[in-house]
CSV table of C-alpha atoms in Angstrom, one decimal:
chain,number,residue,atom,x,y,z
F,1,MET,CA,23.8,-10.3,-7.2
F,2,SER,CA,20.7,-12.5,-7.7
F,3,LEU,CA,17.2,-10.9,-7.3
F,4,ILE,CA,15.0,-11.9,-4.7
F,5,LYS,CA,12.4,-14.3,-6.2
F,6,PRO,CA,8.8,-14.1,-5.2
F,7,ILE,CA,7.2,-17.2,-3.5
F,8,GLN,CA,4.5,-16.9,-6.1
F,9,GLN,CA,4.9,-15.2,-9.3
F,10,ALA,CA,3.1,-14.5,-12.6
F,11,ASP,CA,0.8,-17.3,-13.6
F,12,ALA,CA,1.1,-19.1,-10.3
F,13,LEU,CA,0.1,-16.0,-8.4
F,14,LEU,CA,-2.9,-15.3,-10.7
F,15,ALA,CA,-4.0,-19.0,-10.3
F,16,ASP,CA,-3.9,-18.5,-6.5
F,17,ILE,CA,-5.9,-15.4,-6.7
F,18,GLU,CA,-8.6,-17.1,-8.8
F,19,SER,CA,-8.7,-20.3,-6.8
F,20,VAL,CA,-9.7,-18.6,-3.6
F,21,ARG,CA,-12.0,-16.1,-5.3
F,22,HIS,CA,-14.2,-19.1,-6.4
F,23,SER,CA,-13.9,-20.8,-2.9
F,24,SER,CA,-14.9,-17.8,-0.8
F,25,GLU,CA,-18.3,-18.3,0.8
F,26,SER,CA,-20.7,-15.3,0.9
F,27,SER,CA,-21.2,-14.9,4.6
F,28,ASP,CA,-20.0,-12.8,7.5
F,29,LYS,CA,-17.4,-15.6,8.0
F,30,SER,CA,-15.8,-15.1,4.6
F,31,PRO,CA,-12.0,-15.0,4.8
F,32,LEU,CA,-10.0,-12.0,3.8
F,33,HIS,CA,-7.1,-12.8,1.6
F,34,ILE,CA,-4.0,-10.5,1.4
F,35,TRP,CA,-1.1,-10.8,-1.2
F,36,TRP,CA,2.0,-8.7,-1.0
F,37,LEU,CA,3.0,-7.5,-4.5
F,38,GLY,CA,6.1,-5.7,-3.7
F,39,GLN,CA,7.1,-2.2,-2.2
F,40,SER,CA,3.9,-0.9,-0.7
F,41,GLY,CA,1.6,-2.8,-2.9
F,42,PHE,CA,-1.0,-5.2,-1.4
F,43,LEU,CA,-3.9,-7.0,-3.1
F,44,ILE,CA,-7.0,-7.6,-0.8
F,45,GLN,CA,-9.7,-9.9,-1.6
F,46,TYR,CA,-13.0,-10.2,0.2
F,47,GLN,CA,-16.1,-12.2,-1.1
F,48,GLY,CA,-14.6,-12.0,-4.6
F,49,LYS,CA,-14.0,-8.2,-4.6
F,50,HIS,CA,-10.5,-6.9,-5.0
F,51,LEU,CA,-8.9,-3.7,-3.5
F,52,LEU,CA,-5.4,-3.1,-4.7
F,53,PHE,CA,-3.3,-0.8,-2.3
F,54,ASP,CA,-0.6,1.5,-3.9
F,55,PRO,CA,0.7,-0.9,-6.6
F,56,TYR,CA,4.1,-0.5,-8.3
F,57,LEU,CA,4.6,-3.2,-11.0
F,58,SER,CA,7.0,-1.9,-13.5
F,59,ASP,CA,10.6,-0.8,-14.0
F,60,SER,CA,9.8,2.8,-14.6
F,61,LEU,CA,11.9,4.3,-11.8
F,62,THR,CA,14.9,1.9,-12.5
F,63,THR,CA,14.8,3.3,-16.2
F,64,LYS,CA,14.2,6.8,-15.2
F,65,TYR,CA,17.3,7.0,-12.7
F,66,ALA,CA,19.6,4.5,-14.6
F,67,GLN,CA,22.0,7.2,-15.7
F,68,THR,CA,21.9,9.4,-12.7
F,69,ASP,CA,23.8,9.6,-9.3
F,70,LYS,CA,20.7,8.0,-7.6
F,71,PRO,CA,20.1,4.8,-9.4
F,72,HIS,CA,17.0,2.8,-8.4
F,73,THR,CA,18.6,-0.6,-8.7
F,74,ARG,CA,16.0,-3.4,-8.4
F,75,ILE,CA,16.9,-6.2,-5.8
F,76,SER,CA,13.6,-8.3,-6.4
F,77,GLU,CA,11.9,-9.7,-9.3
F,78,LEU,CA,8.6,-8.3,-10.6
F,79,VAL,CA,5.8,-10.3,-9.0
F,80,VAL,CA,3.3,-9.9,-11.8
F,81,ASP,CA,2.4,-8.0,-15.0
F,82,PRO,CA,-0.3,-5.4,-14.1
F,83,ALA,CA,-1.8,-5.9,-17.4
F,84,LEU,CA,-2.9,-9.5,-16.2
F,85,LEU,CA,-4.5,-8.5,-13.0
F,86,PRO,CA,-8.3,-9.2,-13.4
F,87,GLU,CA,-11.4,-8.2,-11.5
F,88,ILE,CA,-9.8,-5.2,-9.8
F,89,ASN,CA,-12.5,-3.0,-8.3
F,90,ILE,CA,-10.6,-0.4,-6.5
F,91,VAL,CA,-7.0,0.9,-6.5
F,92,THR,CA,-5.4,3.5,-4.1
F,93,SER,CA,-2.7,6.0,-4.6
F,94,SER,CA,-1.7,7.5,-1.4
F,95,HIS,CA,0.5,10.1,-2.9
F,96,ASN,CA,2.2,11.3,-6.2
F,97,HIS,CA,5.6,9.6,-5.8
F,98,THR,CA,6.0,7.2,-8.7
F,99,ASP,CA,6.1,4.0,-6.6
F,100,HIS,CA,2.7,4.8,-5.4
F,101,LEU,CA,1.3,6.5,-8.6
F,102,ASP,CA,2.9,4.7,-11.6
F,103,ALA,CA,1.5,5.2,-15.0
F,104,GLU,CA,3.2,2.0,-16.3
F,105,THR,CA,1.4,0.1,-13.6
F,106,LEU,CA,-2.0,1.9,-13.5
F,107,ILE,CA,-2.8,2.4,-17.1
F,108,PRO,CA,-2.6,-1.4,-17.9
F,109,ILE,CA,-4.9,-2.0,-14.8
F,110,LEU,CA,-7.3,0.5,-15.9
F,111,ALA,CA,-7.4,-0.9,-19.4
F,112,LYS,CA,-7.9,-4.5,-18.0
F,113,ASN,CA,-10.5,-3.4,-15.6
F,114,PRO,CA,-12.7,-0.6,-17.2
F,115,GLY,CA,-14.9,-0.3,-14.2
F,116,VAL,CA,-12.1,0.2,-11.6
F,117,GLN,CA,-12.1,3.2,-9.4
F,118,LEU,CA,-9.0,5.0,-8.2
F,119,ILE,CA,-8.9,6.6,-4.7
F,120,PHE,CA,-6.3,9.3,-4.0
F,121,PRO,CA,-5.8,12.5,-2.0
F,122,GLU,CA,-8.1,15.2,-3.6
F,123,ALA,CA,-5.2,17.7,-3.5
F,124,ASN,CA,-3.5,15.5,-6.1
F,125,ARG,CA,-6.4,15.4,-8.6
F,126,ALA,CA,-4.8,17.5,-11.4
F,127,PHE,CA,-1.4,15.5,-11.0
F,128,VAL,CA,-3.2,12.1,-11.1
F,129,ALA,CA,-5.3,13.0,-14.0
F,130,ASN,CA,-2.4,14.3,-16.0
F,131,ARG,CA,-0.2,11.2,-15.2
F,132,LEU,CA,-2.9,8.8,-16.3
F,133,GLY,CA,-4.2,10.8,-19.2
F,134,LEU,CA,-7.7,11.1,-17.7
F,135,PRO,CA,-10.0,14.1,-17.5
F,136,LEU,CA,-10.3,15.9,-14.3
F,137,ASP,CA,-13.9,14.8,-13.8
F,138,SER,CA,-13.5,11.2,-14.9
F,139,THR,CA,-15.6,8.8,-13.0
F,140,THR,CA,-12.6,6.7,-12.5
F,141,LEU,CA,-11.1,9.4,-10.0
F,142,ILE,CA,-12.3,9.5,-6.6
F,143,GLY,CA,-10.4,12.1,-4.4
F,144,MET,CA,-10.5,12.1,-0.5
F,145,ILE,CA,-9.5,14.3,2.3
F,146,ASP,CA,-8.6,13.4,5.8
F,147,GLY,CA,-11.5,12.8,8.1
F,148,GLN,CA,-13.8,11.9,5.2
F,149,THR,CA,-15.7,8.6,5.0
F,150,LEU,CA,-16.7,7.2,1.6
F,151,ASP,CA,-18.3,4.0,0.5
F,152,VAL,CA,-16.9,2.6,-2.7
F,153,ASP,CA,-18.4,-0.8,-3.8
F,154,ASP,CA,-18.3,-3.0,-0.7
F,155,PHE,CA,-15.5,-1.0,1.0
F,156,ARG,CA,-15.7,1.9,3.3
F,157,PHE,CA,-12.8,4.2,3.3
F,158,HIS,CA,-11.8,6.7,5.9
F,159,GLY,CA,-9.2,9.2,5.0
F,160,VAL,CA,-6.2,9.7,7.2
F,161,SER,CA,-3.4,12.3,6.7
F,162,ALA,CA,0.2,11.0,6.3
F,163,ALA,CA,3.6,12.9,7.1
F,164,HIS,CA,6.0,12.3,4.4
F,165,ASN,CA,8.1,13.9,5.8
F,166,GLU,CA,5.4,16.4,7.0
F,167,VAL,CA,1.7,16.7,6.8
F,168,GLU,CA,1.8,18.6,3.7
F,169,ARG,CA,-1.4,20.4,2.5
F,170,ASP,CA,-2.5,22.5,-0.5
F,171,ASN,CA,-3.9,25.9,-0.4
F,172,LEU,CA,-7.4,24.5,0.4
F,173,GLY,CA,-6.1,22.7,3.5
F,174,GLN,CA,-6.2,19.2,1.9
F,175,PRO,CA,-3.5,16.7,2.5
F,176,LYS,CA,-1.2,15.7,-0.3
F,177,PHE,CA,0.0,12.5,1.5
F,178,MET,CA,-2.6,10.0,2.9
F,179,GLY,CA,-3.2,6.7,4.4
F,180,PHE,CA,-6.6,4.8,4.4
F,181,VAL,CA,-8.5,3.0,7.0
F,182,VAL,CA,-10.7,0.5,5.2
F,183,ASN,CA,-13.7,-1.4,6.5
F,184,VAL,CA,-14.6,-4.6,4.6
F,185,GLY,CA,-17.1,-7.2,6.1
F,186,PRO,CA,-16.0,-7.5,9.7
F,187,TYR,CA,-12.4,-6.5,9.0
F,188,THR,CA,-10.7,-3.2,9.4
F,189,LEU,CA,-7.4,-2.5,7.5
F,190,TYR,CA,-5.0,0.6,7.6
F,191,HIS,CA,-2.6,1.2,4.8
F,192,SER,CA,-0.3,4.1,6.0
F,193,GLY,CA,0.9,5.1,2.5
F,194,ASP,CA,4.4,6.6,3.2
F,195,THR,CA,4.5,8.3,6.6
F,196,LEU,CA,6.5,9.2,9.7
F,197,TRP,CA,5.0,9.3,13.2
F,198,TYR,CA,3.2,12.5,13.9
F,199,HIS,CA,1.6,14.0,16.9
F,200,SER,CA,-2.1,13.1,16.4
F,201,MET,CA,-1.6,9.9,14.6
F,202,VAL,CA,-2.3,7.6,17.4
F,203,LYS,CA,-5.4,9.4,18.6
F,204,ILE,CA,-6.7,9.4,15.0
F,205,LEU,CA,-6.1,5.6,14.5
F,206,LYS,CA,-6.7,3.9,17.8
F,207,GLY,CA,-10.5,4.3,17.7
F,208,PHE,CA,-10.8,2.3,14.5
F,209,ASN,CA,-10.1,-1.1,16.1
F,210,ILE,CA,-7.7,-2.0,13.3
F,211,ASP,CA,-7.2,-5.7,12.5
F,212,VAL,CA,-4.3,-5.3,10.1
F,213,ALA,CA,-1.9,-2.4,9.8
F,214,PHE,CA,0.3,-2.0,6.8
F,215,LEU,CA,3.3,0.1,7.9
F,216,PRO,CA,6.6,1.1,6.1
F,217,ILE,CA,9.9,0.2,7.7
F,218,ASN,CA,12.5,1.6,5.3
F,219,GLY,CA,13.3,4.6,7.7
F,220,ASN,CA,14.2,8.1,7.2
F,221,LYS,CA,17.8,8.7,6.1
F,222,PRO,CA,18.5,12.2,4.5
F,223,GLU,CA,21.6,10.8,2.6
F,224,ARG,CA,19.1,8.9,0.5
F,225,ARG,CA,17.7,12.1,-0.8
F,226,VAL,CA,14.1,10.9,-0.7
F,227,ALA,CA,11.3,11.4,1.7
F,228,GLY,CA,11.5,9.1,4.7
F,229,ASN,CA,9.3,6.7,6.5
F,230,LEU,CA,8.9,4.8,9.8
F,231,ASN,CA,11.9,2.7,10.6
F,232,PRO,CA,11.5,-0.9,11.9
F,233,ASN,CA,11.5,0.2,15.5
F,234,GLU,CA,8.9,3.0,15.0
F,235,ALA,CA,6.6,0.8,13.0
F,236,ALA,CA,6.6,-1.9,15.7
F,237,HIS,CA,6.0,0.7,18.3
F,238,LEU,CA,3.3,2.4,16.5
F,239,GLY,CA,1.5,-1.0,15.9
F,240,VAL,CA,1.2,-1.4,19.7
F,241,ALA,CA,0.2,2.2,20.2
F,242,ILE,CA,-2.8,2.0,17.9
F,243,ASP,CA,-3.8,-1.4,19.2
F,244,ALA,CA,-3.5,-3.1,15.8
F,245,LYS,CA,-4.2,-6.8,16.0
F,246,LEU,CA,-1.5,-7.5,13.3
F,247,VAL,CA,1.2,-5.5,11.7
F,248,ILE,CA,2.4,-6.2,8.2
F,249,PRO,CA,5.6,-4.3,7.1
F,250,HIS,CA,6.1,-2.8,3.6
F,251,HIS,CA,8.4,-0.4,1.6
F,252,TYR,CA,11.4,-2.7,1.5
F,253,ASP,CA,13.2,-5.3,-0.8
F,254,LEU,CA,12.6,-3.3,-4.0
F,255,PHE,CA,15.5,-0.8,-4.5
F,256,ALA,CA,19.1,-1.4,-3.1
F,257,PHE,CA,19.4,2.3,-1.9
F,258,ASN,CA,16.0,2.6,0.0
F,259,THR,CA,15.3,-0.6,1.9
F,260,ALA,CA,15.4,-2.1,5.3
F,261,ASP,CA,16.1,-5.6,7.0
F,262,PRO,CA,12.8,-7.1,8.1
F,263,ALA,CA,14.7,-9.0,10.9
F,264,ASP,CA,15.2,-5.6,12.5
F,265,PHE,CA,11.3,-5.2,12.5
F,266,VAL,CA,10.9,-8.7,14.0
F,267,ARG,CA,13.2,-8.0,16.8
F,268,ALA,CA,11.4,-4.7,17.6
F,269,CYS,CA,8.0,-6.5,17.4
F,270,GLU,CA,9.2,-9.0,19.9
F,271,GLN,CA,10.4,-6.2,22.2
F,272,TYR,CA,7.2,-4.4,22.2
F,273,GLN,CA,5.0,-7.5,21.9
F,274,THR,CA,3.6,-6.3,18.7
F,275,PRO,CA,1.6,-9.0,16.8
F,276,TYR,CA,3.2,-9.2,13.3
F,277,ARG,CA,3.5,-10.9,10.0
F,278,VAL,CA,6.4,-10.6,7.6
F,279,MET,CA,5.2,-11.5,4.1
F,280,GLN,CA,7.2,-13.0,1.2
F,281,LEU,CA,6.8,-11.4,-2.2
F,282,GLY,CA,3.7,-13.0,-3.9
F,283,GLU,CA,2.7,-14.8,-0.7
F,284,ARG,CA,-1.1,-15.0,0.2
F,285,PHE,CA,-2.1,-14.6,4.0
F,286,SER,CA,-5.7,-15.2,5.0
F,287,LEU,CA,-7.6,-14.1,7.9
C-alpha cells in the first residue's frame, strides 16, 4: 500500500512557512496561518510568531510496537523533520501519550529553538521532564490546570480539561488530559487534545467565541485497545454546539488501526450545518 503523500513536505513546507512569515503585516489585520503536520499536530503562525500544537513527527511508535500484536503501521509520509522547524516559540503537549508527547519530536525542536516553551498539564510535570531529560524546574516547562489563564509570548492560553476517556485528575485535582483555548491577535483557537464529549464541555467552551476548533474524529472503539476520541458525527455536532466558526478535524491518517474517514466528518458537518475545513497533510490554510 502506498503511503499518503503530503501536499507540502520537507523543504517545500519550510519554504512556505518562511515565505508567509516575511510577508505578514504587523497590524490587527495580520493573517493567521495554519499548517496540518499530521495526527493532532498543527503549526500556527501569527505576525511571525509560531505556536506548535501537539506535534508527532517521528516513527517512534511504529518502531516501539513493530513486533507486538498492536502494530502502529504508518499510512502517511512524514511531513517534516522536526529538527528543521525554525523559529518555534511555543509547543503544547495536551497529555502524555507519545503521539502528543514524543521525545524524538520534541528534543530536536528544543535543540533547534533554545528559547521555546512547552505548555502541558501541570499534573504531568514529572513525566514530561523525565521523558525530555529536563529538570523539573526548567524554564522551558510551563504547566497549566483547567480554568487557568496564562500569557506566554504573544499568546494567551486558557486551560480546558479533556476526557480521554475520562476527565482524569491527580491527587491534587489537576487534570492529566487537557485542551487549550488560545487567543492570538483577534483570533481564538481551541485545540482539544484527545477527548470525548463530557457534560460541562459545551458550557466551558461556548463563551470563548471560538474562531477555529481543532477536534479529533477517530472515534472510541474498545477493540483498538487505546483511549478513544470524538467520532466524526460527535465532532461535527460539538462544533455547532460551541458556536465555532470553523472546525478542522485531526487524529486520523497516521496509523492504520486508529484512523477515520474524513468524508464521514464532512457528511456530518453538512447535516448539522457545521462550518468546516478538511486539511491535507502539509497544507496551509490562512484566515
